[in-house]
Structures are given as structure tokens and as C-alpha cells.
mmCIF file of C-alpha atoms and ligand atoms in Angstrom:
data_model
loop_
_atom_site.group_PDB
_atom_site.id
_atom_site.type_symbol
_atom_site.label_atom_id
_atom_site.label_comp_id
_atom_site.label_asym_id
_atom_site.label_seq_id
_atom_site.Cartn_x
_atom_site.Cartn_y
_atom_site.Cartn_z
ATOM 1 C CA MET A 11 79.961 -57.525 50.632
ATOM 2 C CA PRO A 12 78.690 -54.164 49.361
ATOM 3 C CA VAL A 13 79.144 -51.196 51.704
ATOM 4 C CA PRO A 14 75.752 -49.933 52.976
ATOM 5 C CA VAL A 15 75.477 -46.153 52.388
ATOM 6 C CA VAL A 16 72.903 -43.385 52.780
ATOM 7 C CA ILE A 17 73.493 -40.285 50.647
ATOM 8 C CA ASP A 18 72.596 -36.762 51.772
ATOM 9 C CA CYS A 19 72.690 -34.385 48.781
ATOM 10 C CA ASP A 20 71.646 -31.114 47.212
ATOM 11 C CA PRO A 21 71.327 -31.858 43.443
ATOM 12 C CA GLY A 22 73.097 -30.020 41.816
ATOM 13 C CA VAL A 23 74.707 -31.446 38.689
ATOM 14 C CA ASP A 24 77.651 -33.193 40.517
ATOM 15 C CA ASP A 25 75.270 -34.540 43.141
ATOM 16 C CA ALA A 26 73.164 -35.987 40.272
ATOM 17 C CA VAL A 27 76.244 -37.645 38.758
ATOM 18 C CA ALA A 28 77.296 -38.841 42.173
ATOM 19 C CA LEU A 29 73.931 -40.532 42.703
ATOM 20 C CA LEU A 30 74.192 -42.205 39.260
ATOM 21 C CA LEU A 31 77.634 -43.428 40.146
ATOM 22 C CA ALA A 32 76.577 -44.803 43.528
ATOM 23 C CA LEU A 33 73.595 -46.585 42.090
ATOM 24 C CA ALA A 34 75.856 -48.186 39.414
ATOM 25 C CA SER A 35 78.478 -49.310 41.957
ATOM 26 C CA PRO A 36 78.246 -52.972 43.012
ATOM 27 C CA GLU A 37 80.646 -52.071 45.776
ATOM 28 C CA LEU A 38 77.900 -49.969 47.443
ATOM 29 C CA ALA A 39 74.407 -50.763 48.705
ATOM 30 C CA VAL A 40 72.356 -47.487 48.697
ATOM 31 C CA ARG A 41 69.909 -47.701 51.596
ATOM 32 C CA GLY A 42 68.345 -44.208 51.053
ATOM 33 C CA VAL A 43 68.757 -40.707 49.755
ATOM 34 C CA THR A 44 68.067 -37.503 51.708
ATOM 35 C CA ALA A 45 67.918 -33.967 50.372
ATOM 36 C CA VAL A 46 69.096 -30.714 51.812
ATOM 37 C CA ALA A 47 68.857 -27.167 50.529
ATOM 38 C CA GLY A 48 72.020 -25.839 49.036
ATOM 39 C CA ASN A 49 72.717 -25.751 45.284
ATOM 40 C CA ALA A 50 68.993 -25.160 44.919
ATOM 41 C CA SER A 51 65.973 -24.679 47.198
ATOM 42 C CA LEU A 52 64.683 -27.655 49.210
ATOM 43 C CA ASP A 53 61.783 -28.163 46.840
ATOM 44 C CA ASP A 54 64.096 -28.032 43.841
ATOM 45 C CA VAL A 55 66.702 -30.473 45.293
ATOM 46 C CA VAL A 56 64.020 -32.950 46.199
ATOM 47 C CA ARG A 57 62.481 -32.748 42.794
ATOM 48 C CA ASN A 58 65.893 -33.134 41.193
ATOM 49 C CA ALA A 59 66.796 -36.117 43.340
ATOM 50 C CA GLY A 60 63.511 -37.690 42.350
ATOM 51 C CA HIS A 61 64.322 -37.151 38.670
ATOM 52 C CA VAL A 62 67.757 -38.712 39.086
ATOM 53 C CA LEU A 63 66.463 -41.787 40.856
ATOM 54 C CA ASP A 64 63.862 -42.237 38.057
ATOM 55 C CA LEU A 65 66.605 -41.807 35.529
ATOM 56 C CA ALA A 66 68.743 -44.444 37.198
ATOM 57 C CA GLY A 67 65.874 -46.870 37.387
ATOM 58 C CA ALA A 68 66.271 -46.977 41.180
ATOM 59 C CA PRO A 69 63.628 -49.152 42.963
ATOM 60 C CA ASP A 70 60.537 -47.202 44.070
ATOM 61 C CA ALA A 71 61.120 -48.593 47.556
ATOM 62 C CA LEU A 72 64.468 -46.685 47.871
ATOM 63 C CA PRO A 73 63.503 -43.909 50.281
ATOM 64 C CA LEU A 74 64.034 -40.311 49.219
ATOM 65 C CA THR A 75 63.329 -38.002 52.125
ATOM 66 C CA ALA A 76 63.368 -34.231 52.336
ATOM 67 C CA GLY A 77 65.409 -32.469 54.996
ATOM 68 C CA MET A 78 66.364 -28.987 56.164
ATOM 69 C CA ALA A 79 65.343 -26.034 54.014
ATOM 70 C CA GLY A 80 68.266 -23.847 55.113
ATOM 71 C CA PRO A 81 71.315 -23.544 57.385
ATOM 72 C CA LEU A 82 71.140 -23.837 61.163
ATOM 73 C CA THR A 83 71.902 -20.222 62.055
ATOM 74 C CA ARG A 84 71.785 -17.870 59.042
ATOM 75 C CA ARG A 85 69.604 -17.205 56.010
ATOM 76 C CA ARG A 86 70.225 -19.615 53.171
ATOM 77 C CA ARG A 87 72.391 -18.061 50.403
ATOM 78 C CA GLU A 88 70.733 -17.889 47.001
ATOM 79 C CA ARG A 89 71.222 -20.935 44.843
ATOM 80 C CA ASP A 90 74.227 -21.064 42.552
ATOM 81 C CA GLU A 91 72.579 -21.030 39.099
ATOM 82 C CA ALA A 92 75.812 -19.819 37.570
ATOM 83 C CA ILE A 93 77.260 -23.358 37.987
ATOM 84 C CA HIS A 94 74.245 -25.635 38.364
ATOM 85 C CA GLY A 95 71.864 -23.820 36.110
ATOM 86 C CA GLU A 96 68.188 -22.922 36.381
ATOM 87 C CA GLY A 97 66.519 -25.222 38.918
ATOM 88 C CA GLY A 98 69.812 -26.900 39.841
ATOM 89 C CA LEU A 99 70.055 -29.421 36.999
ATOM 90 C CA GLY A 100 71.460 -27.286 34.279
ATOM 91 C CA GLY A 101 68.087 -26.195 33.222
ATOM 92 C CA LEU A 102 67.172 -29.811 32.241
ATOM 93 C CA VAL A 103 63.646 -30.380 33.386
ATOM 94 C CA PRO A 104 62.383 -33.821 32.235
ATOM 95 C CA ALA A 105 58.905 -33.933 30.787
ATOM 96 C CA VAL A 106 57.719 -36.575 33.238
ATOM 97 C CA PRO A 107 57.161 -35.447 36.835
ATOM 98 C CA PRO A 108 59.616 -37.099 39.311
ATOM 99 C CA ARG A 109 58.799 -39.625 41.910
ATOM 100 C CA ALA A 110 57.541 -38.157 45.120
ATOM 101 C CA ALA A 111 59.573 -37.958 48.311
ATOM 102 C CA HIS A 112 58.714 -40.401 51.035
ATOM 103 C CA PRO A 113 56.925 -39.022 54.142
ATOM 104 C CA GLY A 114 59.015 -37.951 57.164
ATOM 105 C CA HIS A 115 62.067 -35.902 57.637
ATOM 106 C CA ALA A 116 65.622 -36.580 56.539
ATOM 107 C CA VAL A 117 66.980 -36.136 60.075
ATOM 108 C CA ASP A 118 64.776 -39.020 61.362
ATOM 109 C CA ARG A 119 65.526 -41.161 58.300
ATOM 110 C CA LEU A 120 69.272 -40.749 58.680
ATOM 111 C CA ALA A 121 69.008 -41.774 62.301
ATOM 112 C CA GLU A 122 66.757 -44.757 61.507
ATOM 113 C CA ALA A 123 69.164 -45.967 58.797
ATOM 114 C CA ALA A 124 72.163 -45.676 61.151
ATOM 115 C CA LEU A 125 70.477 -47.590 64.021
ATOM 116 C CA ALA A 126 69.221 -50.241 61.663
ATOM 117 C CA GLU A 127 72.835 -51.323 60.861
ATOM 118 C CA PRO A 128 74.912 -50.538 64.011
ATOM 119 C CA GLY A 129 78.555 -49.998 62.928
ATOM 120 C CA GLY A 130 77.759 -50.791 59.372
ATOM 121 C CA LEU A 131 76.318 -47.713 57.597
ATOM 122 C CA THR A 132 78.361 -45.022 55.853
ATOM 123 C CA LEU A 133 76.795 -41.575 55.658
ATOM 124 C CA VAL A 134 77.895 -39.861 52.424
ATOM 125 C CA ALA A 135 77.249 -36.099 52.614
ATOM 126 C CA LEU A 136 77.383 -34.161 49.396
ATOM 127 C CA GLY A 137 75.814 -30.835 50.300
ATOM 128 C CA PRO A 138 75.692 -28.379 53.233
ATOM 129 C CA LEU A 139 75.868 -30.454 56.454
ATOM 130 C CA THR A 140 72.679 -29.154 57.928
ATOM 131 C CA ASN A 141 70.810 -32.500 57.914
ATOM 132 C CA VAL A 142 73.817 -34.376 59.164
ATOM 133 C CA ALA A 143 74.521 -31.988 62.080
ATOM 134 C CA ALA A 144 70.904 -31.903 63.062
ATOM 135 C CA MET A 145 70.780 -35.763 63.108
ATOM 136 C CA LEU A 146 73.979 -35.958 65.278
ATOM 137 C CA ALA A 147 72.486 -33.367 67.677
ATOM 138 C CA ARG A 148 69.047 -34.868 67.887
ATOM 139 C CA PHE A 149 70.086 -38.550 67.873
ATOM 140 C CA PRO A 150 73.727 -38.779 69.189
ATOM 141 C CA GLU A 151 73.331 -42.584 69.602
ATOM 142 C CA ALA A 152 72.620 -42.819 65.885
ATOM 143 C CA GLY A 153 75.720 -40.857 65.134
ATOM 144 C CA ARG A 154 77.752 -43.244 67.255
ATOM 145 C CA ALA A 155 76.170 -46.175 65.320
ATOM 146 C CA LEU A 156 77.551 -44.888 61.994
ATOM 147 C CA LYS A 157 80.560 -46.716 60.527
ATOM 148 C CA GLU A 158 81.864 -43.351 59.200
ATOM 149 C CA ILE A 159 80.880 -40.082 57.585
ATOM 150 C CA VAL A 160 82.446 -39.351 54.202
ATOM 151 C CA LEU A 161 81.738 -35.775 53.100
ATOM 152 C CA MET A 162 82.470 -33.625 50.107
ATOM 153 C CA GLY A 163 83.463 -30.260 51.478
ATOM 154 C CA GLY A 164 86.181 -27.942 52.656
ATOM 155 C CA ALA A 165 89.449 -26.717 51.241
ATOM 156 C CA ALA A 166 92.096 -27.639 53.778
ATOM 157 C CA PHE A 167 95.281 -26.573 52.039
ATOM 158 C CA THR A 168 94.011 -24.760 48.902
ATOM 159 C CA GLN A 169 91.730 -21.848 48.110
ATOM 160 C CA GLY A 170 88.022 -22.002 48.471
ATOM 161 C CA ASN A 171 85.536 -21.771 45.662
ATOM 162 C CA ILE A 172 82.799 -19.485 47.026
ATOM 163 C CA THR A 173 85.209 -17.217 48.945
ATOM 164 C CA ALA A 174 88.946 -17.190 48.985
ATOM 165 C CA ALA A 175 88.912 -19.251 52.151
ATOM 166 C CA ALA A 176 85.802 -21.309 52.077
ATOM 167 C CA GLU A 177 84.362 -24.187 49.941
ATOM 168 C CA TYR A 178 80.652 -23.921 49.065
ATOM 169 C CA ASN A 179 79.087 -26.661 51.277
ATOM 170 C CA PHE A 180 80.967 -25.456 54.338
ATOM 171 C CA HIS A 181 80.262 -21.826 53.584
ATOM 172 C CA CYS A 182 76.524 -22.516 53.309
ATOM 173 C CA ASP A 183 76.332 -23.758 56.912
ATOM 174 C CA PRO A 184 79.645 -23.262 58.799
ATOM 175 C CA GLU A 185 78.088 -24.156 62.179
ATOM 176 C CA ALA A 186 76.781 -27.486 60.826
ATOM 177 C CA ALA A 187 80.105 -28.257 59.214
ATOM 178 C CA ARG A 188 81.959 -27.495 62.426
ATOM 179 C CA PHE A 189 79.569 -29.626 64.505
ATOM 180 C CA VAL A 190 80.203 -32.614 62.099
ATOM 181 C CA VAL A 191 84.003 -32.160 61.721
ATOM 182 C CA GLU A 192 84.421 -31.719 65.570
ATOM 183 C CA SER A 193 82.014 -34.598 66.424
ATOM 184 C CA GLY A 194 84.819 -37.053 67.202
ATOM 185 C CA LEU A 195 83.146 -39.588 64.881
ATOM 186 C CA PRO A 196 85.208 -41.148 62.032
ATOM 187 C CA VAL A 197 84.970 -38.424 59.343
ATOM 188 C CA ARG A 198 86.684 -38.442 55.929
ATOM 189 C CA VAL A 199 86.919 -35.172 54.059
ATOM 190 C CA VAL A 200 86.977 -35.126 50.271
ATOM 191 C CA GLY A 201 87.651 -31.470 49.599
ATOM 192 C CA LEU A 202 88.749 -29.077 46.857
ATOM 193 C CA ASP A 203 92.274 -30.199 47.600
ATOM 194 C CA VAL A 204 91.546 -33.278 45.522
ATOM 195 C CA THR A 205 88.406 -32.643 43.497
ATOM 196 C CA ARG A 206 90.164 -29.890 41.610
ATOM 197 C CA SER A 207 92.951 -32.351 40.679
ATOM 198 C CA ALA A 208 90.571 -34.987 39.196
ATOM 199 C CA LEU A 209 88.843 -33.068 36.377
ATOM 200 C CA PHE A 210 86.538 -34.872 34.031
ATOM 201 C CA PRO A 211 87.675 -34.219 30.511
ATOM 202 C CA LEU A 212 85.279 -32.700 27.903
ATOM 203 C CA ASP A 213 85.879 -35.460 25.298
ATOM 204 C CA ARG A 214 84.511 -38.089 27.771
ATOM 205 C CA THR A 215 81.622 -35.749 28.484
ATOM 206 C CA ASP A 216 80.868 -35.589 24.758
ATOM 207 C CA ARG A 217 81.168 -39.341 24.400
ATOM 208 C CA LEU A 218 78.649 -39.905 27.181
ATOM 209 C CA ALA A 219 76.238 -37.341 25.724
ATOM 210 C CA SER A 220 76.213 -39.351 22.494
ATOM 211 C CA MET A 221 75.048 -42.491 24.330
ATOM 212 C CA GLY A 222 71.506 -43.529 25.228
ATOM 213 C CA GLY A 223 69.631 -43.674 28.506
ATOM 214 C CA ALA A 224 71.019 -42.196 31.697
ATOM 215 C CA ALA A 225 74.516 -42.207 30.156
ATOM 216 C CA GLY A 226 73.390 -39.628 27.637
ATOM 217 C CA ALA A 227 71.570 -37.627 30.256
ATOM 218 C CA ALA A 228 74.669 -37.643 32.463
ATOM 219 C CA GLY A 229 76.742 -36.456 29.474
ATOM 220 C CA GLU A 230 74.302 -33.702 28.825
ATOM 221 C CA LEU A 231 74.396 -32.603 32.501
ATOM 222 C CA LEU A 232 78.167 -32.705 32.550
ATOM 223 C CA ARG A 233 78.543 -30.867 29.248
ATOM 224 C CA GLY A 234 76.407 -27.974 30.346
ATOM 225 C CA TYR A 235 78.164 -27.932 33.717
ATOM 226 C CA ALA A 236 81.530 -27.925 32.033
ATOM 227 C CA MET A 237 80.493 -25.052 29.703
ATOM 228 C CA ARG A 238 79.376 -22.975 32.697
ATOM 229 C CA TYR A 239 82.500 -23.926 34.663
ATOM 230 C CA GLU A 240 84.689 -22.908 31.777
ATOM 231 C CA GLU A 241 82.993 -19.495 31.591
ATOM 232 C CA ARG A 242 83.921 -19.067 35.309
ATOM 233 C CA SER A 243 87.318 -20.760 35.479
ATOM 234 C CA GLY A 244 88.632 -20.951 31.903
ATOM 235 C CA LEU A 245 89.234 -24.643 32.384
ATOM 236 C CA THR A 246 88.065 -27.107 29.692
ATOM 237 C CA ALA A 247 87.453 -29.941 32.098
ATOM 238 C CA VAL A 248 85.244 -30.098 35.096
ATOM 239 C CA PRO A 249 85.525 -31.160 38.729
ATOM 240 C CA VAL A 250 82.800 -33.631 39.618
ATOM 241 C CA HIS A 251 83.218 -32.934 43.275
ATOM 242 C CA ASP A 252 80.495 -35.171 44.762
ATOM 243 C CA ALA A 253 81.200 -38.167 42.540
ATOM 244 C CA LEU A 254 84.726 -38.269 44.003
ATOM 245 C CA ALA A 255 83.279 -38.472 47.522
ATOM 246 C CA VAL A 256 81.199 -41.520 46.390
ATOM 247 C CA ALA A 257 84.317 -43.065 44.819
ATOM 248 C CA ALA A 258 86.127 -42.481 48.139
ATOM 249 C CA VAL A 259 83.737 -45.036 49.645
ATOM 250 C CA SER A 260 83.703 -47.613 46.821
ATOM 251 C CA HIS A 261 87.412 -47.152 45.931
ATOM 252 C CA PRO A 262 89.209 -45.512 48.857
ATOM 253 C CA ASP A 263 92.608 -46.392 47.345
ATOM 254 C CA LEU A 264 92.016 -43.783 44.609
ATOM 255 C CA LEU A 265 92.822 -41.197 47.253
ATOM 256 C CA GLU A 266 95.728 -40.481 49.648
ATOM 257 C CA TRP A 267 94.750 -39.504 53.164
ATOM 258 C CA SER A 268 96.287 -37.412 55.951
ATOM 259 C CA ARG A 269 94.867 -37.767 59.463
ATOM 260 C CA GLY A 270 94.658 -34.888 61.964
ATOM 261 C CA TRP A 271 92.608 -32.367 63.912
ATOM 262 C CA ALA A 272 90.116 -30.142 62.093
ATOM 263 C CA SER A 273 87.510 -27.509 62.674
ATOM 264 C CA VAL A 274 85.586 -24.859 60.701
ATOM 265 C CA GLU A 275 85.845 -21.108 61.103
ATOM 266 C CA CYS A 276 82.452 -19.644 62.023
ATOM 267 C CA ALA A 277 83.260 -16.104 63.054
ATOM 268 C CA GLY A 278 85.855 -14.796 60.668
ATOM 269 C CA GLU A 279 84.736 -11.804 58.561
ATOM 270 C CA LEU A 280 86.783 -13.078 55.621
ATOM 271 C CA THR A 281 87.274 -16.703 56.558
ATOM 272 C CA ARG A 282 83.754 -17.823 57.643
ATOM 273 C CA GLY A 283 83.278 -21.423 56.486
ATOM 274 C CA ALA A 284 87.037 -22.190 56.161
ATOM 275 C CA LEU A 285 88.213 -25.665 57.013
ATOM 276 C CA VAL A 286 91.127 -25.414 59.518
ATOM 277 C CA ALA A 287 93.186 -28.591 59.690
ATOM 278 C CA ASP A 288 96.301 -29.626 61.496
ATOM 279 C CA VAL A 289 97.800 -32.895 60.166
ATOM 280 C CA ARG A 290 101.366 -32.063 61.454
ATOM 281 C CA THR A 291 101.331 -31.683 65.213
ATOM 282 C CA PRO A 292 102.459 -34.962 66.857
ATOM 283 C CA GLY A 293 100.206 -36.218 69.661
ATOM 284 C CA ARG A 294 97.156 -34.290 68.440
ATOM 285 C CA GLU A 295 93.903 -36.293 68.167
ATOM 286 C CA ARG A 296 93.429 -37.518 64.657
ATOM 287 C CA ALA A 297 89.729 -38.253 64.172
ATOM 288 C CA VAL A 298 89.546 -36.636 60.758
ATOM 289 C CA ALA A 299 91.075 -38.009 57.552
ATOM 290 C CA ILE A 300 91.610 -35.429 54.800
ATOM 291 C CA ALA A 301 92.127 -36.457 51.204
ATOM 292 C CA THR A 302 95.382 -34.887 50.080
ATOM 293 C CA GLY A 303 96.095 -36.912 46.857
ATOM 294 C CA VAL A 304 94.093 -38.534 44.062
ATOM 295 C CA ASP A 305 94.576 -40.910 41.191
ATOM 296 C CA ALA A 306 92.823 -38.579 38.686
ATOM 297 C CA GLU A 307 92.906 -40.978 35.735
ATOM 298 C CA GLY A 308 91.697 -43.860 37.913
ATOM 299 C CA PHE A 309 88.749 -41.781 39.116
ATOM 300 C CA THR A 310 87.713 -40.341 35.760
ATOM 301 C CA SER A 311 88.013 -43.692 34.082
ATOM 302 C CA LEU A 312 85.887 -45.372 36.801
ATOM 303 C CA LEU A 313 83.230 -42.608 36.512
ATOM 304 C CA PHE A 314 83.170 -42.774 32.701
ATOM 305 C CA GLU A 315 82.889 -46.550 32.768
ATOM 306 C CA ARG A 316 80.097 -46.684 35.388
ATOM 307 C CA LEU A 317 78.114 -43.940 33.676
ATOM 308 C CA SER A 318 78.572 -45.570 30.294
ATOM 309 C CA GLY A 319 77.017 -48.666 31.742
ATOM 310 C CA TYR A 320 73.618 -46.942 31.826
ATOM 311 C CA ALA A 321 73.569 -46.610 28.010
ATOM 312 C CA ASP A 322 71.718 -49.844 27.530
ATOM 313 C CA LEU A 323 70.085 -50.113 30.946
ATOM 314 C CA THR A 324 67.774 -47.178 31.061
ATOM 315 C CA SER A 325 65.721 -45.040 28.823
ATOM 316 C CA SER A 326 66.027 -41.358 29.320
ATOM 317 C CA THR A 327 63.013 -39.033 29.536
ATOM 318 C CA TRP A 328 65.415 -36.042 29.705
HETATM 319 O O1 RIB B 403 82.053 -27.038 46.479
HETATM 320 C C1 RIB B 403 81.498 -28.101 45.781
HETATM 321 C C2 RIB B 403 80.234 -28.612 46.469
HETATM 322 O O2 RIB B 403 79.254 -27.521 46.452
HETATM 323 C C3 RIB B 403 79.495 -29.747 45.684
HETATM 324 O O3 RIB B 403 78.853 -30.557 46.581
HETATM 325 C C4 RIB B 403 78.592 -29.000 44.830
HETATM 326 O O4 RIB B 403 77.394 -29.890 44.560
HETATM 327 C C5 RIB B 403 78.117 -27.892 45.739
HETATM 328 O O5 RIB B 403 77.100 -28.350 46.573
HETATM 329 CA CA1 CA B 404 76.527 -31.025 46.351
#
């Protein structure tokens, strides 16, 4: 039976690719998409998510709901155009306007989805955790109804990517990240520890870009993302962070996991947003599973295969 999921995201190029992967995964049943400000403003991420759902040919009935426009306690940091490009999708702005978001708020939508399938729904969080934390705080019973939370974020045993200590999603809203990680709910963390070890090669990006439909659009998105990433990192392959978090739900065996205690630094002058994890101390509560190893070839082949599948299925307006 496919695993029911709801995806909270901040498209963002890798969020866009993650959505395409999820919608092309028979192992998953996408019940809804919610958007949170992060890589781009709330208006931009909602617009971008709508474009991606159109590109994927997702049913119009699949709810897309807007969420929080910024972090819980601080001003939102400016969007990261250096990596995600103008507007958050690499400067690609399709000619056709995107589908509109459904009415309502993401916090309510996430709670409704969780309560509709007690014990069955996986919440996949691909951006700052503002929507997720707000839902857990406003509707604790809905949090308890979740099967699990699988999130892309943190850098448990490696350097951050927005500061030396912190990964971008956690740094955007450390208080929200701490609330989720300390919630006591089943949380799986897919962080930079593994996403940086599963880089998508440029030759596969180019092969996708030569295809039709959403496969070609995904290739174009990834090619631009890889070029910007190379300017910053010098690497000629690119981490598709959020897609690995989706694969952690459809194919958990692609990753190795360590269980332990975890929290997020909120006060450190130099370490604000850092994921602090203890997977060693015997007898410590172990609610959190942290991905510590990845089958890189298995993941990149899966991603290439699933994205290629769009070549004949969809027509691209991008
Ligand atoms: O650090 C990587 C994360 O930050 C990804 O979710 C990417 O989309 C950005 O939001
Ligand atoms: Ca993201």
C-alpha cells in the first residue's frame, strides 16, 4: 500500500525536484502540499509550488495551501537567490500562470490531514519548520496522530551550509526546528550529513534537460542549480537535499540511521540553528533518527529514473 504523505516545502529548486519525485513515486500517496517562506517569499513559494504541480500534471483536487510568511520569532532572512535563482526557481518563470492555492492556512490543513488518517500520515518537511511547529503547538492531538515526521534539515556531525554550524532550514527558524525535534514524536532527520554525500551528477542533469515534458524542465532546473552551486562550492555535481528526504520515505533502506537525543541551538551567537545530537549515550531517550549513511548511486539512479518517467507523460510550458 502506498504511504500517505503531506509535503511542506519552500520551492526552491530542490523542493521542486522533490515534489516531482514524490508525485512520480507509486510508493507514496501525496495527500497535499503546503508552502512556507524560506528559499523565497511566501508568495513566491506558493506560486512556485503551483507551477510544479501543474508541470507534474497533479490533480487539481490535490490541495496546495499557503502557510507562514516568516519564522516564529525573528525577521525572515532574505531569500537565497544565489542558489535558487531569481524568484526561487532558477529564474524559470513559466508563461502560463500557476494554479491557485486552496483557501485556508497550511497549519489547519496539516492538522486536518493528520487527523483524517490517525497513525497513517507521514509529514515530509522540506523547508523551515515554521508551519510544522505551529501545527504541533496549535493542534497537539494532530501531531500525535502523525505516523512520523521526516524532515530535510540540520547538520548533525558535519559543517552547516549557511553558517559554519547551521543548515539553512534550521537556521531560518531555530525555535521551530527545536520545537519539532524535541516534540517526542517520531522524527527522522535527513541532513547535510547525507545529502552532501549523494550528489546528482551533471551528465544526468544534461540527459534530463534533453528530454521532453517535466523531465526536461527538471533537467533545466537542476542544470542551473548545479551551475550556481559550482560557483559557490567548486563541485561539478549537486546535492538535491529535499529529494533525498522524499526518498527516505519511499525507500528508507537507501539510508543508514542512528537513533538518539537531539535539539537545536537557539541562543548561540555563532551556533544559532545548529542541530545538536547525541547518538552515543546509553540509556538516553532516542526519539530521533538521524541519517548517517546513504547509498548515493541508489538514490541518484532512482531520482534519474523517476524524473525521466515524465518525459512522455507531461508537456512542459517552461
Ligand atoms: O539546506 C538545504 C535546505 O535549504 C533545502 O531544503 C533547500 O531547499 C533549502 O530550503
Ligand atoms: Ca527546501
